[in-house]
XYZ file of C-alpha atoms in Angstrom:
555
model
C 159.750 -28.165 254.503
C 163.238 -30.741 254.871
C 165.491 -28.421 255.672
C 165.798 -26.455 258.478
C 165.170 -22.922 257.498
C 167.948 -20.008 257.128
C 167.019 -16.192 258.793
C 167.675 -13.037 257.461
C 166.156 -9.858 257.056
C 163.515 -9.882 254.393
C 162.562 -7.650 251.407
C 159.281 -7.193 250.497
C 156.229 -9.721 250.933
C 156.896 -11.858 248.107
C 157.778 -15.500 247.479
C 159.811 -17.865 245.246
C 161.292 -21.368 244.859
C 163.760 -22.401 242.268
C 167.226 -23.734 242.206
C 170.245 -21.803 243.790
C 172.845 -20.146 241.428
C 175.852 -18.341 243.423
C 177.477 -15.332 242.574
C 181.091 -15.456 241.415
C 183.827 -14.793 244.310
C 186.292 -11.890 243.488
C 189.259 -12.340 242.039
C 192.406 -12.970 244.205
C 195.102 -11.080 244.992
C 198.281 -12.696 243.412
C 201.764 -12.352 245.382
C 203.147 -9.090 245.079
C 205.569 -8.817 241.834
C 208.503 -6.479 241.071
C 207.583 -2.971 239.100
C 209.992 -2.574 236.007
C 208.195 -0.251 234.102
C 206.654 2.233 236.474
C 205.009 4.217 233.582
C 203.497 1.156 232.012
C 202.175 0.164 234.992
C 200.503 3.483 235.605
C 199.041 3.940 232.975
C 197.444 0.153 232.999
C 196.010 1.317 236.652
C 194.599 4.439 234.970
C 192.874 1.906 231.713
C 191.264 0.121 234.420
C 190.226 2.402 236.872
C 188.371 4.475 233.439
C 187.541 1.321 232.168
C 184.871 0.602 235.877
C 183.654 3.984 235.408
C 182.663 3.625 231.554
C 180.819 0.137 231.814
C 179.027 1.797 235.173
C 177.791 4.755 233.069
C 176.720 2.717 230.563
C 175.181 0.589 232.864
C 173.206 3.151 234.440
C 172.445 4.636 230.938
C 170.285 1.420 230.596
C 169.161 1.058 234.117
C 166.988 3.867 234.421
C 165.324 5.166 237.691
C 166.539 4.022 241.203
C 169.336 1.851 239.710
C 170.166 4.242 237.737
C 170.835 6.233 240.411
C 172.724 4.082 242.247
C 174.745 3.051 239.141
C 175.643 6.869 238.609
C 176.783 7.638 242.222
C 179.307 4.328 241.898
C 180.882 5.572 238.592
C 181.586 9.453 240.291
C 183.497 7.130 243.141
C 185.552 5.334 240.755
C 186.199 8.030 238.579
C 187.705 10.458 241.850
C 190.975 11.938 240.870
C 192.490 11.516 244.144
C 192.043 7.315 243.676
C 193.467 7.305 240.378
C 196.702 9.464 241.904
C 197.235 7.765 245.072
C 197.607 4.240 243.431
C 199.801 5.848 241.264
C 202.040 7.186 243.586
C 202.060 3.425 244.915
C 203.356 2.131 241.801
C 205.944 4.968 241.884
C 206.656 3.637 245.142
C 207.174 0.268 243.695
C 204.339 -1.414 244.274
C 202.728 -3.267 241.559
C 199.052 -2.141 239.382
C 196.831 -4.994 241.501
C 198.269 -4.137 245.001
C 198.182 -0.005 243.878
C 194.599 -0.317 243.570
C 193.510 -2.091 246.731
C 195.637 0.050 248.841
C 194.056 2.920 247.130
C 190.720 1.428 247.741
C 191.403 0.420 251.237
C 192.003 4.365 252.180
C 189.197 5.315 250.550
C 187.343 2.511 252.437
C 188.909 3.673 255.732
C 187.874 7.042 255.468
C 184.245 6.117 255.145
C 184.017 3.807 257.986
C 185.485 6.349 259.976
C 182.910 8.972 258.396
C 180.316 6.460 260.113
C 176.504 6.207 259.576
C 175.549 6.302 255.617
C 178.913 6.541 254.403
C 179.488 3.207 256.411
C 176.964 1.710 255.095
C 178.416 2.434 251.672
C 181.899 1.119 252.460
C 180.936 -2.215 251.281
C 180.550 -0.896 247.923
C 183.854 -0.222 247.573
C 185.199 -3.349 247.420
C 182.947 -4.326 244.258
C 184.726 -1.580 242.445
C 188.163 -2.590 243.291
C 187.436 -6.211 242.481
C 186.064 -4.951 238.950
C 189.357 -2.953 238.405
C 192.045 -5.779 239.710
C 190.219 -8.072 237.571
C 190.652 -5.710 234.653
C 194.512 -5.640 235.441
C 194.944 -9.189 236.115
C 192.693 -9.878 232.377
C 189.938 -11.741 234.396
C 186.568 -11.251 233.837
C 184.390 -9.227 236.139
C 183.112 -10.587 239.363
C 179.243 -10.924 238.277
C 176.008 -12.539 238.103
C 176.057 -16.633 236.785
C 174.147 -17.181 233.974
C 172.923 -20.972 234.325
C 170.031 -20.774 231.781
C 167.228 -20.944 233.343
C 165.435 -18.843 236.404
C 167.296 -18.813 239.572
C 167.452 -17.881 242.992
C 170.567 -15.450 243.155
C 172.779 -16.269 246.301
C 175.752 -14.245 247.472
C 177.823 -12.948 249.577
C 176.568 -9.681 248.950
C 175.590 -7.756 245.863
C 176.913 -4.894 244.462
C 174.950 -2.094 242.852
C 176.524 -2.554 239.589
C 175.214 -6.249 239.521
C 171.470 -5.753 241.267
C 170.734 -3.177 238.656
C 171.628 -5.739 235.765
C 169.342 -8.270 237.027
C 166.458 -9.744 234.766
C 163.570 -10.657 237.108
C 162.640 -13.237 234.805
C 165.818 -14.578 235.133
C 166.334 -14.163 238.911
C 163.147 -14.948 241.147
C 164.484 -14.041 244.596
C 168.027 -12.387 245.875
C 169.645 -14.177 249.388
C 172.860 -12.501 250.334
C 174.734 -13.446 253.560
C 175.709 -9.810 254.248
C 173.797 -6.395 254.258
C 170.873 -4.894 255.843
C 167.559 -3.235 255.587
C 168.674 -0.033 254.197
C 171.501 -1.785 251.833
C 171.773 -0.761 248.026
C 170.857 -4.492 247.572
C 167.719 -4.376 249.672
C 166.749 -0.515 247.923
C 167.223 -2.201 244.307
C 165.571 -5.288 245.421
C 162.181 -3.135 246.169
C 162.858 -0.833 242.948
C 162.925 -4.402 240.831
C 159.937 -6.118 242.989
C 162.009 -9.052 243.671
C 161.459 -10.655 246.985
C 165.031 -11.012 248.904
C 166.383 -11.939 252.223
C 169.450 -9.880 253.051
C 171.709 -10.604 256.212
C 171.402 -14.492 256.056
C 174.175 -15.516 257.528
C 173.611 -19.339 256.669
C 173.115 -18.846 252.950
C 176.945 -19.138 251.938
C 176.462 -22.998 252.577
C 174.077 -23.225 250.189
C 175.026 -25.170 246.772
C 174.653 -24.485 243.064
C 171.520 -25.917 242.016
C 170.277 -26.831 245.450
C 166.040 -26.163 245.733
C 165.300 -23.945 247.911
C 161.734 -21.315 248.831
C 162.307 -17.819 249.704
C 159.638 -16.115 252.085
C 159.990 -12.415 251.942
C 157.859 -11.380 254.219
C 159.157 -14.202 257.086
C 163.095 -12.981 256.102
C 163.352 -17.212 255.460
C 164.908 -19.164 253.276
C 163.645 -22.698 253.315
C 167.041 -25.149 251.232
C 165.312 -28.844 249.702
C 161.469 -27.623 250.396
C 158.779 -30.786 250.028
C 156.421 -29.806 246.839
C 153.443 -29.394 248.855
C 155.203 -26.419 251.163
C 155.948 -25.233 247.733
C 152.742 -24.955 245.895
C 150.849 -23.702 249.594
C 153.230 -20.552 249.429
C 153.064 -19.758 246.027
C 149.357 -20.331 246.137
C 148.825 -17.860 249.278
C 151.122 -15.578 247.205
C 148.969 -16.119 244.398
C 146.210 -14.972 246.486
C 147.671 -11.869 248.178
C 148.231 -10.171 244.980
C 144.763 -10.701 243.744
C 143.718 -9.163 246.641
C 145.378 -6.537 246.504
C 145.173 -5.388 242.537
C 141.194 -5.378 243.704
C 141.617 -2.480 246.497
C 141.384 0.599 245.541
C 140.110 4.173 246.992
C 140.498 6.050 249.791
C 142.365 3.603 253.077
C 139.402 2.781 255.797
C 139.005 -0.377 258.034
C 136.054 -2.802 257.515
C 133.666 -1.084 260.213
C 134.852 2.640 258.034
C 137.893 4.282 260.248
C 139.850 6.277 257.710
C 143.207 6.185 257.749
C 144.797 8.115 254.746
C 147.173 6.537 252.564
C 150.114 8.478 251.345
C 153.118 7.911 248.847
C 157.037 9.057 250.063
C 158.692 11.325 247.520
C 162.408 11.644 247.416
C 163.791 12.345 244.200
C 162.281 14.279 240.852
C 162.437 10.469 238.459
C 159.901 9.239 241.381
C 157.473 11.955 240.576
C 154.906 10.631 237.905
C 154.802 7.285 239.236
C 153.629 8.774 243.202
C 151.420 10.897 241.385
C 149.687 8.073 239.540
C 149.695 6.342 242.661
C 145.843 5.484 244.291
C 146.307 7.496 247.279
C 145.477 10.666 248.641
C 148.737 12.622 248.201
C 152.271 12.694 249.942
C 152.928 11.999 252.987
C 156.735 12.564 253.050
C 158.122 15.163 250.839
C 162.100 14.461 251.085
C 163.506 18.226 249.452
C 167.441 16.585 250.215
C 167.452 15.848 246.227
C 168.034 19.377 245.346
C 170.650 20.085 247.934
C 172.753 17.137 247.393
C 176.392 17.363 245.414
C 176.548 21.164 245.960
C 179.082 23.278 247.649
C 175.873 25.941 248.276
C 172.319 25.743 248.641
C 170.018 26.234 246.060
C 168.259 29.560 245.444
C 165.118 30.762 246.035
C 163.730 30.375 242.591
C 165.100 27.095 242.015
C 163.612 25.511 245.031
C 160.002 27.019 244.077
C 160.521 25.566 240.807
C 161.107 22.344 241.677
C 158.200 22.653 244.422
C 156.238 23.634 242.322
C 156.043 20.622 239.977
C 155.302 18.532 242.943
C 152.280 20.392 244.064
C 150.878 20.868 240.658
C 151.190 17.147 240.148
C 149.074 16.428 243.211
C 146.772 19.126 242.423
C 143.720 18.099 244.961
C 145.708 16.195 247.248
C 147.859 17.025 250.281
C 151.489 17.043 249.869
C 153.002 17.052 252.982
C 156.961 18.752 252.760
C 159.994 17.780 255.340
C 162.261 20.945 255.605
C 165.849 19.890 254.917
C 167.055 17.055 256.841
C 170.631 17.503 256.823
C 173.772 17.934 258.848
C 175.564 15.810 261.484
C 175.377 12.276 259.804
C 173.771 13.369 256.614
C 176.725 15.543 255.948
C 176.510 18.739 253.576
C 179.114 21.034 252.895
C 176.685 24.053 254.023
C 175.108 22.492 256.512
C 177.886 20.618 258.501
C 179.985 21.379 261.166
C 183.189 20.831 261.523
C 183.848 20.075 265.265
C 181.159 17.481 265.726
C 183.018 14.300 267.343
C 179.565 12.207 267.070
C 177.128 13.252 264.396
C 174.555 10.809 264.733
C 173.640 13.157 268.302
C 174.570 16.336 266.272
C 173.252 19.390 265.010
C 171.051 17.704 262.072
C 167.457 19.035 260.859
C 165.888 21.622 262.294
C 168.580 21.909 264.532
C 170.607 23.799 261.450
C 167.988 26.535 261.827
C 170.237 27.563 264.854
C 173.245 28.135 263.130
C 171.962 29.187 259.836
C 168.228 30.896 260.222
C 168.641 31.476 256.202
C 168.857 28.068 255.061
C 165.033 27.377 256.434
C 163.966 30.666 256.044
C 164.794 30.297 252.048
C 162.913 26.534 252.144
C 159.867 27.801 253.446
C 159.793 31.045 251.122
C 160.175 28.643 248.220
C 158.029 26.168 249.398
C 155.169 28.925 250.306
C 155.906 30.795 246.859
C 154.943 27.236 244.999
C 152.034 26.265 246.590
C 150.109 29.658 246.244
C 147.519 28.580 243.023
C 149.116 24.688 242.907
C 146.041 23.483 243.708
C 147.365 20.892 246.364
C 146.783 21.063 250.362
C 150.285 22.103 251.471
C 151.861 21.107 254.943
C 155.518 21.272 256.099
C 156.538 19.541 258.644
C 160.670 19.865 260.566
C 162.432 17.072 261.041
C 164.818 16.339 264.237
C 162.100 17.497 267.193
C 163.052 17.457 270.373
C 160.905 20.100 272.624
C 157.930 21.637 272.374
C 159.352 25.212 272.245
C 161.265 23.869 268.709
C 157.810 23.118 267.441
C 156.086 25.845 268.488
C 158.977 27.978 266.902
C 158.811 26.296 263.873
C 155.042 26.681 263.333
C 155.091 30.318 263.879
C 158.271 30.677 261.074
C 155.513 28.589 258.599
C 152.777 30.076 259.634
C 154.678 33.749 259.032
C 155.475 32.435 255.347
C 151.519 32.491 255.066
C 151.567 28.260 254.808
C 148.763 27.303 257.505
C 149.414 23.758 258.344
C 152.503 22.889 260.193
C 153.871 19.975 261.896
C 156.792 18.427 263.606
C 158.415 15.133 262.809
C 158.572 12.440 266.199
C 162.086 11.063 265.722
C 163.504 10.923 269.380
C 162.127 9.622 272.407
C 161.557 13.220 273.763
C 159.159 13.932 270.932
C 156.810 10.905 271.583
C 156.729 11.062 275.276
C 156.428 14.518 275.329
C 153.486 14.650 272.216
C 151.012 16.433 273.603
C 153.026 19.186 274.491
C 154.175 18.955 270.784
C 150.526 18.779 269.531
C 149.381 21.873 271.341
C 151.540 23.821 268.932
C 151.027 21.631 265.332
C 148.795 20.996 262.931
C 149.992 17.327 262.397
C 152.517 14.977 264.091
C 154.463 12.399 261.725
C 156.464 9.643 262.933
C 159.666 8.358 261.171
C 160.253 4.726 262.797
C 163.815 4.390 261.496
C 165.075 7.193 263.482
C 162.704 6.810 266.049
C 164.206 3.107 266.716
C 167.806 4.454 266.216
C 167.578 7.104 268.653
C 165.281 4.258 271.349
C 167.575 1.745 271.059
C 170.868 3.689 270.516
C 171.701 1.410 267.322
C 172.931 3.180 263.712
C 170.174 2.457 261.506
C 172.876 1.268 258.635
C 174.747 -1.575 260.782
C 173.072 -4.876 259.757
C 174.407 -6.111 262.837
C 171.998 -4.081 265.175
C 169.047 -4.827 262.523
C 167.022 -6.864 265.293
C 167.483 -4.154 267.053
C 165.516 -1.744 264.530
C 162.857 -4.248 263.880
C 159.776 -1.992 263.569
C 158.014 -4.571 265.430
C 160.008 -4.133 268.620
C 157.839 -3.542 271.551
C 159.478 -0.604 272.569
C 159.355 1.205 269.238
C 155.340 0.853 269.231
C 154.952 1.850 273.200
C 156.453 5.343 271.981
C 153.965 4.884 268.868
C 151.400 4.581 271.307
C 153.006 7.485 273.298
C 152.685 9.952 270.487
C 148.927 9.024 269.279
C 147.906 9.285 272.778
C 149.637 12.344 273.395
C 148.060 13.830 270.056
C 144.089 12.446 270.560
C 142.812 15.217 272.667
C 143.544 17.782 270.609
C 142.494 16.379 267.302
C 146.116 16.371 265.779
C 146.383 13.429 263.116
C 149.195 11.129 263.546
C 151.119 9.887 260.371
C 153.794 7.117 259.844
C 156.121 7.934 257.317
C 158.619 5.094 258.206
C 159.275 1.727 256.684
C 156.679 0.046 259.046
C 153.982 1.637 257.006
C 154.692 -0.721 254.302
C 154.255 -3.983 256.177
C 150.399 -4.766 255.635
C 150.270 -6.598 259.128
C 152.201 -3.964 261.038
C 149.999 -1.156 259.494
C 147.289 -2.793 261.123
C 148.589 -2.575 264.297
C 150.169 1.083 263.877
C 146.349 1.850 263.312
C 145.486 -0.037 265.973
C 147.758 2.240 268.590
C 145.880 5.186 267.039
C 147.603 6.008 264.266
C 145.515 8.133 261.116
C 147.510 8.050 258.655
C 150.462 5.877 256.845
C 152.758 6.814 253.964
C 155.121 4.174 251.762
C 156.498 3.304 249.111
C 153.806 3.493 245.994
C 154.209 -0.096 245.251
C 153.073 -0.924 249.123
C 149.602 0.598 249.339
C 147.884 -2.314 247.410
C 148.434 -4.536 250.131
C 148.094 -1.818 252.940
C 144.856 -0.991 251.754
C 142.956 -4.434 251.626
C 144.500 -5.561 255.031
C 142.758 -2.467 256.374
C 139.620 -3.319 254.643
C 139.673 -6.922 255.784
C 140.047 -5.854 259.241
C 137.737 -3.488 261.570
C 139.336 -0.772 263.887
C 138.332 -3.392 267.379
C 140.656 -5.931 265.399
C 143.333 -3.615 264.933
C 143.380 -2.525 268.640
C 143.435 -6.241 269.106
C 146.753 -7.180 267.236
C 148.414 -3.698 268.490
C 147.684 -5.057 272.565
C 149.138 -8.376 271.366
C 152.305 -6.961 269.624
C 153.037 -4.372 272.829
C 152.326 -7.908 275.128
C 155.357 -9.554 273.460
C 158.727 -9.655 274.872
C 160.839 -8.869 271.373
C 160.184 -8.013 267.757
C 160.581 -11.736 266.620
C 157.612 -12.611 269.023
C 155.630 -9.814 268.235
C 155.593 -10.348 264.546
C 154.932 -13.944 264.988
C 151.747 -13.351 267.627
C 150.578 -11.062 265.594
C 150.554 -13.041 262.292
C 149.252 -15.687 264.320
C 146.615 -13.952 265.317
C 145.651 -13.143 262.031
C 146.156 -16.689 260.436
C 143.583 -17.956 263.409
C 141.072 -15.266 262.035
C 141.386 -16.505 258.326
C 143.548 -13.141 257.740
């Protein structure tokens, strides 16, 4: 390497070199002008704001899947009534189509950063929609992706939806914005597309148009004017990775035999036939949110069993392991939120709802027991939000009543892990969900990209309570699952198994490489890494021993 390499967070485990190409800046803002023809202008704010919405929709008309998705939820935001009549008020007020619109915007944008936690998070999109629209009014083109003609590595500030779902992988071999964080649109589209990306690199606005530069996913580094040979090493040991992990396949187990099971998340009905043509051994995160989203009530009991239904049946002789609904608090629903809470992320979220609404879980685990009777598939169900051993026993007698025999609690908060084999008295199964689990240990909202070092999977503290919970769970024979991102990092997964964990459950694409670092390594090498990653002072230094470790082993 020549130049001294730029952090981020990264995106996946892949890497790529190639020349930079930077994303075009947003249009500016020209003085404010004099309205003379309020109705003209009005109407021109109206052409543009429809005119966003259309090319989204058609966007996500060709996107398919994730981006899709995405590309859908942007187009209802643009397409809000109450946008379209505030900036025209504006202009009645006198103030011009371009101005209208960002002050429009800007409320909008307000009201979400006040709304805090995911909504936050999806301020930022915002602004790519206004840009699209004052660019419409000022005749500009669209901010968007260059096109220099030939493969590139995208750089920008940051990357809105509209514009990750357009990309062309062969086109653009890595994304590097300077802004966002791990649980960004760009970093979720980034994964859908299997393009490796560093997000949060603050340095990466000095880079230049057609400057050389190697992208290392699974470091979070980009390396600007890299020598040849650093080159063709890291696309060589990239080269190698995959190979080794197309040839895994079967049931997850260490080198010296330990099982550990490997399990696909579920969140939405598109995902369904590619995590059920997934090698693994079933689900290990059900998320049932999709089918209470964008509605004013819950859905009934025969809709839920439905849609239940064609999960199970899909993983006929497999597990599928169901989260009740995790909503309320900061994953606001109108049915399921309450008014008065002045700081949601500590509110009444999860299975805390079951204490102000006994129906709403009561109707889940009807549906849920309804479908799996003749599916075919092991059913569990597990609550999220777990605080005390009293909520878990609770819950397991209200599944166990719905004739459903395996129940089990989610560890979220620090009172769940240090208090686990209180917990595992009562369940079937404990599962661990490290983003919440870090959010609630280190008191940092999992969507600022400024506390990301702070929800590093890696850090120290995170895997103590890791530790905590598989220790807590051993002498009673209660599995421990992580259904977190860290189960998709190959060398954390290790150690995760290492601290006692039995099972881990990702992303479909991830369980490739999972599965043949756990059958390059033995269970006494995993216990290894895991004492060397609890030894280290921060997450940086626990990755990097770790990795170390495993470089000095040939790993």
């Amino acid at each position: 390497m020549t130049g001294a390499p730029l952090t981020g967070i990264g995106v996946g485990r892949g890497v790529a070199a190639g020349p930079v190409a930077k994303a075009a800046p947003a249009p500016e803002l020209p003085p404010p002008r004099p309205v003379t023809d309020p109705a003209g202008e009005t109407a021109a704010v109206r052409a543009a704001l429809a005119a966003v919405v259309a090319d989204l929709e058609a966007r996500a008309a060709r996107a398919g899947g994730t981006a899709a998705d995405v590309l859908t939820a942007q187009a209802m935001i643009a397409a809000d009534p109450v946008l379209a009549v505030r900036a025209a008020e504006l202009v009645a007020a006198g103030t011009d189509g371009p101005h209208a619109v960002t002050a429009a915007y800007e409320g909008f944008r307000g009201a979400l950063l006040a709304a805090g936690g995911y909504f936050a998070e999806r301020a930022a999109d915002l602004d790519d929609l206004r840009d699209r629209a004052v660019a419409r009014l000022l005749g500009l083109p669209p901010p968007g992706l260059p096109d220099p003609g030939h493969p590139c590595i995208l750089v920008a500030d940051d990357l809105a939806p509209a514009d990750t779902a357009d990309l062309d992988p062969a086109k653009v071999l890595a994304l590097v914005t300077v802004r966002g964080g791990p649980t960004s649109h760009t970093a979720i589209l980034a994964k859908a597309l299997g393009l490796p990306a560093v997000v949060g690199c603050a340095g990466a606005g000095a880079l230049r148009d057609g400057q050389s530069v190697l992208v290392l996913a699974a470091d979070g580094t980009v390396h600007p004017d890299p020598a040849p040979e650093a080159v063709r090493r890291a696309t060589e040991e990239d080269r190698a990775r995959r190979a080794r992990a197309a040839r895994s396949t079967g049931p997850g187990r260490t080198a010296d035999g330990h099982p550990v099971a490997l399990l696909v998340n579920l969140g939405a009905a598109h995902e369904l036939a590619a995590a059920a043509a997934a090698d693994s051994e079933g689900v290990g995160l059900f998320r049932t949110e999709f089918l209470y989203l964008d509605r004013e009530q819950a859905p009934g009991l025969a809709e839920q069993t439905a849609a239940y239904r064609a999960v199970f049946e899909a993983f006929a002789g497999r597990r599928v392991t169901v989260r009740t609904l995790d909503a309320g608090a900061d994953k606001p629903l109108p049915f399921a939120t309450a008014a008065d809470e002045e700081n949601p992320a500590l509110g009444v979220r999860g299975l805390r709802t079951a204490t102000r609404d006994p129906q709403l879980l009561e109707t889940q685990l009807a549906a849920v027991a309804a479908a799996a009777r003749g599916s075919g598939a092991e059913v569990r169900v597990m609550a999220p939000m777990v605080s005390l051993p009293a909520e878990a026993a609770d819950f397991a007698a209200r599944v166990r009543a719905h004739g459903l025999p395996l129940a089990g609690a989610m560890v979220e908060v620090p009172a769940a892990a240090l208090r686990a084999d209180r917990l595992a008295e009562a369940c079937d199964f404990l599962s661990i969900g490290t983003n919440d689990l870090a959010q609630y240990t280190f008191a940092a909202d999992r969507t600022l990209g400024a506390l990301a070092d702070l929800l590093d999977p890696w850090q120290p503290a995170l895997l103590d309570l890791v530790a905590a919970t598989a220790q807590g769970a051993a002498p009673h024979g209660v599995p421990v699952g992580v259904c977190g991102e860290a189960a998709a990092d190959p060398d954390l997964a290790l150690v995760l198994v290492g601290l006692g964990v039995t099972g881990l459950s990702a992303a479909p694409a991830c369980l490739p490489e999972v599965r043949a670092a756990l059958a390059g390594h033995t269970l006494a090498d995993c216990r290894r890494l895991a004492a060397i990653a609890r030894s280290a002072p921060d997450a940086v230094t626990a990755r990097e021993r770790v990795r170390g470790a495993l470089r000095a082993a040939g790993g």
